[in-house]
mmCIF file of C-alpha atoms in Angstrom:
data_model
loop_
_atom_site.group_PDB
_atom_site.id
_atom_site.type_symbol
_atom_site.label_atom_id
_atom_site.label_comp_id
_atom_site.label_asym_id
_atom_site.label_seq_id
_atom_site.Cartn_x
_atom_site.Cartn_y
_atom_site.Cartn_z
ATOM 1 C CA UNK A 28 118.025 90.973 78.743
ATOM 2 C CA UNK A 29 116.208 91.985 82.298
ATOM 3 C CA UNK A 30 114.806 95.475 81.785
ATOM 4 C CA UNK A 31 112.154 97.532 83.946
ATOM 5 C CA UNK A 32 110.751 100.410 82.665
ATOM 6 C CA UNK A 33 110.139 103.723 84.810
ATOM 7 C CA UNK A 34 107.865 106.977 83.657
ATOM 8 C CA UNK A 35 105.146 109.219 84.716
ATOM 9 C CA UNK A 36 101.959 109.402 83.504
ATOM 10 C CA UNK A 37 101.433 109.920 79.945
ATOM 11 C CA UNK A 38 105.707 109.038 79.536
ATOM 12 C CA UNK A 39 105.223 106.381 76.847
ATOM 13 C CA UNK A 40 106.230 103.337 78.763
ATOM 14 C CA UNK A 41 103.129 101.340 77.280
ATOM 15 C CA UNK A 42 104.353 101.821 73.682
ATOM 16 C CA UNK A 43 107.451 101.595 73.600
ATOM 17 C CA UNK A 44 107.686 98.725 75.889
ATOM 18 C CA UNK A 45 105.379 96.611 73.695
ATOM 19 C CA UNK A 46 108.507 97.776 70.724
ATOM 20 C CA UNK A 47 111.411 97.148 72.763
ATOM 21 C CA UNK A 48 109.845 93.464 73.880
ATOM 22 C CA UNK A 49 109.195 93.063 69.958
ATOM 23 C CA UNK A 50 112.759 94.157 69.159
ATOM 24 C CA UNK A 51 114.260 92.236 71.797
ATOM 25 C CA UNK A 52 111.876 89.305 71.498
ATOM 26 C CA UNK A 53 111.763 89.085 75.364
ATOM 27 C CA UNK A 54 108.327 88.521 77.033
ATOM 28 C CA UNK A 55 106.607 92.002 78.748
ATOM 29 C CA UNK A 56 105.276 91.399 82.291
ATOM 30 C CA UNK A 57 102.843 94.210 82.996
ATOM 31 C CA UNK A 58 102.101 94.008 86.590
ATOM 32 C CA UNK A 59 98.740 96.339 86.077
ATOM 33 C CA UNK A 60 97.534 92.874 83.621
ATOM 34 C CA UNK A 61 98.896 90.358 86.441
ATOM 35 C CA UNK A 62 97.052 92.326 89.012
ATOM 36 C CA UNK A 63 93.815 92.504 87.354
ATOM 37 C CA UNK A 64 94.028 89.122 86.123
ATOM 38 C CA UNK A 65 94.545 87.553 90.016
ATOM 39 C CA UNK A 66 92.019 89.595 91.065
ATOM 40 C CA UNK A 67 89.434 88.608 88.074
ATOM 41 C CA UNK A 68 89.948 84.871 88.492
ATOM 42 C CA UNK A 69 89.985 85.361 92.125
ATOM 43 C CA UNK A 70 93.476 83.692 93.033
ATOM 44 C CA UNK A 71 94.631 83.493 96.507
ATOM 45 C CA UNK A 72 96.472 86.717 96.166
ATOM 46 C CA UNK A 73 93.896 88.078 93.440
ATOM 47 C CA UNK A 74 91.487 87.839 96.811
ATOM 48 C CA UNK A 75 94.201 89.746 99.136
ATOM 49 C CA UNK A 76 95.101 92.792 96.567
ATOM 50 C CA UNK A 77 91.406 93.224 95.605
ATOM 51 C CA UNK A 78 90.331 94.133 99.162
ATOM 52 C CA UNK A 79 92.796 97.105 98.798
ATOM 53 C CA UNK A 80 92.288 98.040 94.937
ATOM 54 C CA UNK A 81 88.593 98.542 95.786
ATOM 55 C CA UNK A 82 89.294 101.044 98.793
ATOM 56 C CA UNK A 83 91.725 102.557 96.201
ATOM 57 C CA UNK A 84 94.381 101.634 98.137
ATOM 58 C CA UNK A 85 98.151 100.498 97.238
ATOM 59 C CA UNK A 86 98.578 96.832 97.210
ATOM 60 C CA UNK A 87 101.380 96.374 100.136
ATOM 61 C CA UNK A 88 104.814 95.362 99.173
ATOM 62 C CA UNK A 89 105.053 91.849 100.332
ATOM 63 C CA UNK A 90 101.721 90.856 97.838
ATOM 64 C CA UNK A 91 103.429 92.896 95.465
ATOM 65 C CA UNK A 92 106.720 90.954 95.420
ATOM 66 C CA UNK A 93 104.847 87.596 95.821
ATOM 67 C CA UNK A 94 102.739 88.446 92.427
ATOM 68 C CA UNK A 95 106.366 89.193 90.540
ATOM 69 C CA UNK A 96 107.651 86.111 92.293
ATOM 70 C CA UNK A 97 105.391 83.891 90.473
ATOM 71 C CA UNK A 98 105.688 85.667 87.243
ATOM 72 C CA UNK A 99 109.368 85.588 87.148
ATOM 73 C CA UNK A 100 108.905 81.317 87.681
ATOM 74 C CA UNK A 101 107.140 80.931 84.834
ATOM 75 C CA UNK A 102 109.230 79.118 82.204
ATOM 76 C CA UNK A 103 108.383 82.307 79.446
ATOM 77 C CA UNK A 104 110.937 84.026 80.805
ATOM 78 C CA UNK A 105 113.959 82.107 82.104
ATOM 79 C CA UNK A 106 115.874 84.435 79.147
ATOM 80 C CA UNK A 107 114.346 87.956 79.679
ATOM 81 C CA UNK A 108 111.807 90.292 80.281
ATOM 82 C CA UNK A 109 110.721 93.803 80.576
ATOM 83 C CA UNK A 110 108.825 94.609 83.674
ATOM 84 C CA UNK A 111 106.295 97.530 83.326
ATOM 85 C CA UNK A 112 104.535 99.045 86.566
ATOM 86 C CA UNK A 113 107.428 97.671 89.058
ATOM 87 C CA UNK A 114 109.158 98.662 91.242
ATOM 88 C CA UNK A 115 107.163 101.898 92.247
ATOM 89 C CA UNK A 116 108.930 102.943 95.320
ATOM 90 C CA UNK A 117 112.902 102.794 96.302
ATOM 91 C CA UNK A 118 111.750 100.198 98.866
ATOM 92 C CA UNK A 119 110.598 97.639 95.950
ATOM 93 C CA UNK A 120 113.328 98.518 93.960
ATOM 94 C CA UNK A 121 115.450 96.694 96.794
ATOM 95 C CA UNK A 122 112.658 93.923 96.960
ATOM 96 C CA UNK A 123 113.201 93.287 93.278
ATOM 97 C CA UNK A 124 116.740 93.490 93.693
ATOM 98 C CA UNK A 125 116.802 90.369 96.586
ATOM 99 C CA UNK A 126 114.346 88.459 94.266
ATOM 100 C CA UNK A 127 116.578 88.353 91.255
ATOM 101 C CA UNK A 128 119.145 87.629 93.421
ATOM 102 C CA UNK A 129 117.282 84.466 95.042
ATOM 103 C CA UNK A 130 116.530 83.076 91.575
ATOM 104 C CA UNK A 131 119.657 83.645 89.789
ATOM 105 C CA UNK A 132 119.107 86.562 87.913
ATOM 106 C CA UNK A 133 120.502 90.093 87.639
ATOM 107 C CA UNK A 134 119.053 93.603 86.044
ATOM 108 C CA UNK A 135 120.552 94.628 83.452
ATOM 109 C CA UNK A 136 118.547 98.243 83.078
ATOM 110 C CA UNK A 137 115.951 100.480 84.011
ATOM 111 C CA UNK A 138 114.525 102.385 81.336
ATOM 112 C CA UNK A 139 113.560 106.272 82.627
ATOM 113 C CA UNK A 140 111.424 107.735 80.161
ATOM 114 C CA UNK A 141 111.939 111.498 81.442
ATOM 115 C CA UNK A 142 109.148 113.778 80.494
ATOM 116 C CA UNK A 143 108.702 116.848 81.588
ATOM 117 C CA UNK A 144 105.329 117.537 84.500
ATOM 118 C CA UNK A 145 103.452 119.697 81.473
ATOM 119 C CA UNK A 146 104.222 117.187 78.952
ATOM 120 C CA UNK A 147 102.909 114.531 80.998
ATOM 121 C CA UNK A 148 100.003 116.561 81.565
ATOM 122 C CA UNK A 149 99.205 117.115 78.265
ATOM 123 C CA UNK A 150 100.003 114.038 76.949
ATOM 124 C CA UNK A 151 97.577 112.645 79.935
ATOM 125 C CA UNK A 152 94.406 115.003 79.102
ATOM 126 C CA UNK A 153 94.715 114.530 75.552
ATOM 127 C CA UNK A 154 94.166 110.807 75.760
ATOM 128 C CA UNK A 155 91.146 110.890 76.523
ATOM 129 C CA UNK A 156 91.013 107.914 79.335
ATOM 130 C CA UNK A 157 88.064 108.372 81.607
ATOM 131 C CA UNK A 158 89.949 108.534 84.230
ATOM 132 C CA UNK A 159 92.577 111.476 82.650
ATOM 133 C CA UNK A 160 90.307 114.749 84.061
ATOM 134 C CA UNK A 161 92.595 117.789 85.022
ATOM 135 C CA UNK A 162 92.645 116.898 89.239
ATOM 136 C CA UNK A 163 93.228 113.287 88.748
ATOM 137 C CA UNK A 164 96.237 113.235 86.587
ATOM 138 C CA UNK A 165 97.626 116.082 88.593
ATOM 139 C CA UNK A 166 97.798 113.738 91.458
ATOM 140 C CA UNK A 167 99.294 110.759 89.855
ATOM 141 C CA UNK A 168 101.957 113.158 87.998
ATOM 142 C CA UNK A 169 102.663 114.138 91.714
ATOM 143 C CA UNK A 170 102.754 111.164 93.340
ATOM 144 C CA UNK A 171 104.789 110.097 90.264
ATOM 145 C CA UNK A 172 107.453 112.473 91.198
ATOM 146 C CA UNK A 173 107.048 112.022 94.774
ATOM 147 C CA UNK A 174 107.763 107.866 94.835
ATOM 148 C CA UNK A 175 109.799 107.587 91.893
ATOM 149 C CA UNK A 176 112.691 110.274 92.063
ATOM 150 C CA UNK A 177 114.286 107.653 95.085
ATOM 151 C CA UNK A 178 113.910 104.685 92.887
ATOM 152 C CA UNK A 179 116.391 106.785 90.016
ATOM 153 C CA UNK A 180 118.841 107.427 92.667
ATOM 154 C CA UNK A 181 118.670 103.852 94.179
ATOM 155 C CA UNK A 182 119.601 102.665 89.925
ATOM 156 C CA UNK A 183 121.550 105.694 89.594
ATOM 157 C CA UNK A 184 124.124 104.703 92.162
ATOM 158 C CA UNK A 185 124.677 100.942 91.138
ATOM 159 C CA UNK A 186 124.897 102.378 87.457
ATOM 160 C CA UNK A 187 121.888 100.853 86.176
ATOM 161 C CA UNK A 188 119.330 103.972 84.799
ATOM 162 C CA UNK A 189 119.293 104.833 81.049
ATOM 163 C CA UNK A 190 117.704 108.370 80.449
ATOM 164 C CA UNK A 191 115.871 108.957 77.755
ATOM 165 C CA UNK A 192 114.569 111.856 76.678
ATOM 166 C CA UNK A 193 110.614 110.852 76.369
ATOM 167 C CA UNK A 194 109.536 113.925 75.142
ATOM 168 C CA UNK A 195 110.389 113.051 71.854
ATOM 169 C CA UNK A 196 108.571 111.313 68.724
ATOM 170 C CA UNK A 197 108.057 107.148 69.597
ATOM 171 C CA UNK A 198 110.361 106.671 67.013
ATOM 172 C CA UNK A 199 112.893 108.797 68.393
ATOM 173 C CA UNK A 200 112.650 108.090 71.918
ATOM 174 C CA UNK A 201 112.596 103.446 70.301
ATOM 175 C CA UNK A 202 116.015 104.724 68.849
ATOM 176 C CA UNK A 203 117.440 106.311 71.832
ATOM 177 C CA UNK A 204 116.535 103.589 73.666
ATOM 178 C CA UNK A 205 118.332 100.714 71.202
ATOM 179 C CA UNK A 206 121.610 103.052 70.737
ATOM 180 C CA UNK A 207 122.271 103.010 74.807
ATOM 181 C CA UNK A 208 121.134 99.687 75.007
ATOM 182 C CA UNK A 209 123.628 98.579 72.588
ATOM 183 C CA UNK A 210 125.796 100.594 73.632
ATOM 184 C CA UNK A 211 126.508 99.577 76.967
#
């Protein structure tokens, strides 16, 4: 199974992407670990994205796609995967799309973990990441909203986007996930 998995801030999409790969016994590629990884062992493209991570800048698209590129030819997983932090924008959803298409595979689902903006917030602040203060999550729950409501209407219409309700206990939202999964 080919699965991505979509959510704001604070949605959940770190745990219960580490259960459904555990479930599913399909590898999890976590572009945020890819990313850090190039750019800590200073690979070609490590060297490219890290001139833009340090301005706090987005990676562009095309060094984006070339880092899932590589990932998706490793031999790990030739039978599955769940992609977390990809595609972010409507525009890399397509990317992905052309990729899978060039080597042979298909998505089968993208996972939306809905939760609602206060939720997220709360979920966010109560964390307690260094990075989780009132202004900064505010801006990544917008920006959330902002890049990813065209990326559910580009799955939406080539009826590929579960819902789930993410607001929910893990063990609720893990069971929710499984029943549509196996459902469809």
């Amino acid at each position: 199974m080919r699965l991505i998995i979509l959510g704001g801030p604070g949605a959940g999409k770190g745990t219960q992407a580490e259960l459904l790969c555990q479930y599913l016994q399909i590898p999890l590629i976590s572009i945020g670990n890819i990313l850090r990884e190039a750019i800590a062992t200073q690979t070609t493209l490590g060297q490219v994205a890290q001139a833009y991570v340090e301005k706090g800048d987005l990676v562009p698209d095309r060094t984006m796609i070339e880092f899932v590129r590589q990932r998706l030819l490793e031999s790990d997983v030739t039978q599955g995967w769940l992609m977390d932090g990809y595609p972010r924008t409507a525009f890399q959803a397509e990317e992905l799309h052309f990729l899978l298409d060039d080597l042979g595979q298909k998505l089968d689902w993208a996972i939306y973990l809905k939760v609602s903006e206060e939720e997220s917030m709360n979920r966010c602040l109560k964390r307690g990441r260094t990075d989780d203060n009132p202004e900064i999550v505010q801006r990544r729950v917008d920006l959330f909203y902002e890049r990813t409501i065209p990326i559910l209407e580009y799955y939406q219409y080539r009826q590929k986007l579960l819902t789930i309700d993410g607001g929910k206990t893990v063990t609720q939202v893990q069971q929710e996930i499984l029943q549509k999964l196996n459902s469809q």
